[in-house]
CSV table of C-alpha atoms in Angstrom, one decimal:
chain,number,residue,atom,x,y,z
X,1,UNK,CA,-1.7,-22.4,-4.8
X,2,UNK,CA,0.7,-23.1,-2.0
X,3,UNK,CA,0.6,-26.3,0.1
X,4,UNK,CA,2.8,-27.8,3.2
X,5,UNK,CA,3.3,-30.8,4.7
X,6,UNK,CA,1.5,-31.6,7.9
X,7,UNK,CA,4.1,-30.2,10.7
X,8,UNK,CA,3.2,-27.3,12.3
X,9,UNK,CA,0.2,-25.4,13.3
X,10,UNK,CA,-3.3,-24.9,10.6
X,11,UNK,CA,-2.4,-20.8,11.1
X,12,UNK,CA,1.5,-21.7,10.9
X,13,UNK,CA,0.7,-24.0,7.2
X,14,UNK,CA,-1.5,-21.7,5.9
X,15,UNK,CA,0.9,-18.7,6.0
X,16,UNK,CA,3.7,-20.8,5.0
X,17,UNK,CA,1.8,-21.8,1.7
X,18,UNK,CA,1.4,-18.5,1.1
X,19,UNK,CA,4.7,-17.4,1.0
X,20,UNK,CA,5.8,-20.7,-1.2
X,21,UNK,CA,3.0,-19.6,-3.5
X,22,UNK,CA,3.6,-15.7,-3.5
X,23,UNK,CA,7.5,-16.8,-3.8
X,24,UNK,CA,6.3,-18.5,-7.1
X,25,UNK,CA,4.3,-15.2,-8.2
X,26,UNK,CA,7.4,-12.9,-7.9
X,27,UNK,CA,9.4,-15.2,-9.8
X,28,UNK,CA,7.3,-15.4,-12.7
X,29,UNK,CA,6.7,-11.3,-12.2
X,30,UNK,CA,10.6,-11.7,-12.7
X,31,UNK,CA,9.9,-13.3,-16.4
X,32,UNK,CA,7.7,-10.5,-17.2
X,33,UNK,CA,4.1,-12.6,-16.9
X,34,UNK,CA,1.4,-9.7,-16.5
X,35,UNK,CA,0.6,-9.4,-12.8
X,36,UNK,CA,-3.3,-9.2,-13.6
X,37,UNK,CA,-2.8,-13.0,-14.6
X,38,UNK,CA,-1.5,-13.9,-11.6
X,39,UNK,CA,-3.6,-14.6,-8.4
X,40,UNK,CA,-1.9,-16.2,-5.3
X,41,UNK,CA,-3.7,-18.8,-2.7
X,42,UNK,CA,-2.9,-20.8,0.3
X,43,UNK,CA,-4.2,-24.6,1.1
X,44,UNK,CA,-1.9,-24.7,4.2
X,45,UNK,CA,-2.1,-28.4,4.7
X,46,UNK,CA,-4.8,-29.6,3.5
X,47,UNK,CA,-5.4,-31.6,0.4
X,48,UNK,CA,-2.0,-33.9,0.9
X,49,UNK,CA,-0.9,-35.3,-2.2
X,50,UNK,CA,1.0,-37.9,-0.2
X,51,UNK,CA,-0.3,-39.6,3.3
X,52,UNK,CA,2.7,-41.4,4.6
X,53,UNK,CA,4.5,-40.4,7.6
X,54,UNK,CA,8.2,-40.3,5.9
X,55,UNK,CA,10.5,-37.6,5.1
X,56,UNK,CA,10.2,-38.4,0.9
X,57,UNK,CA,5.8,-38.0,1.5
X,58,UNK,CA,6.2,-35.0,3.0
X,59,UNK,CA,8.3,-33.6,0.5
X,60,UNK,CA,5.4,-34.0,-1.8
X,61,UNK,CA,3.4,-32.2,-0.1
X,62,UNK,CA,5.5,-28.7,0.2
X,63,UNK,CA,4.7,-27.7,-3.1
X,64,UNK,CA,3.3,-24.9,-5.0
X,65,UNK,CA,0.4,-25.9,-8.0
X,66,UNK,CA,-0.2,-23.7,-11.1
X,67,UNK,CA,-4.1,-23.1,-12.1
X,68,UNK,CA,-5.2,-21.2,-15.7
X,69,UNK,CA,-8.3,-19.8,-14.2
X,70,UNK,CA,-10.6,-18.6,-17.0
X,71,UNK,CA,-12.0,-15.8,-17.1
């Protein structure tokens, strides 16, 4: 799940988080994990871990989350 900070456009966040997240998905392709394990989603910039209008929040918030999904 790929996330941003809150710069930038909804459209702009949203593709951005999914190239953080599909970023994350080739490098663990790259450590042979078996691509039918591996799904790849965008939250653009919602769900903020950090609200604060500084350069160390929004850090915070440009991240990518792992998520065992069962199946």
């Amino acid at each position: 799940e790929g996330y941003c900070d809150d710069r930038g456009s909804d459209e702009y966040n949203f593709v951005l988080g999914y190239k953080r997240s599909e970023a994350v998905r080739q490098a663990l392709l790259g450590a042979q994990i078996d691509r039918e394990k591996l799904t790849v989603s965008s939250h653009g910039k919602k769900e903020s871990s950090c609200l604060l209008n500084d350069e160390s929040c929004q850090q915070k918030n440009r991240r990518v989350r792992l998520a065992a999904i069962q199946n």
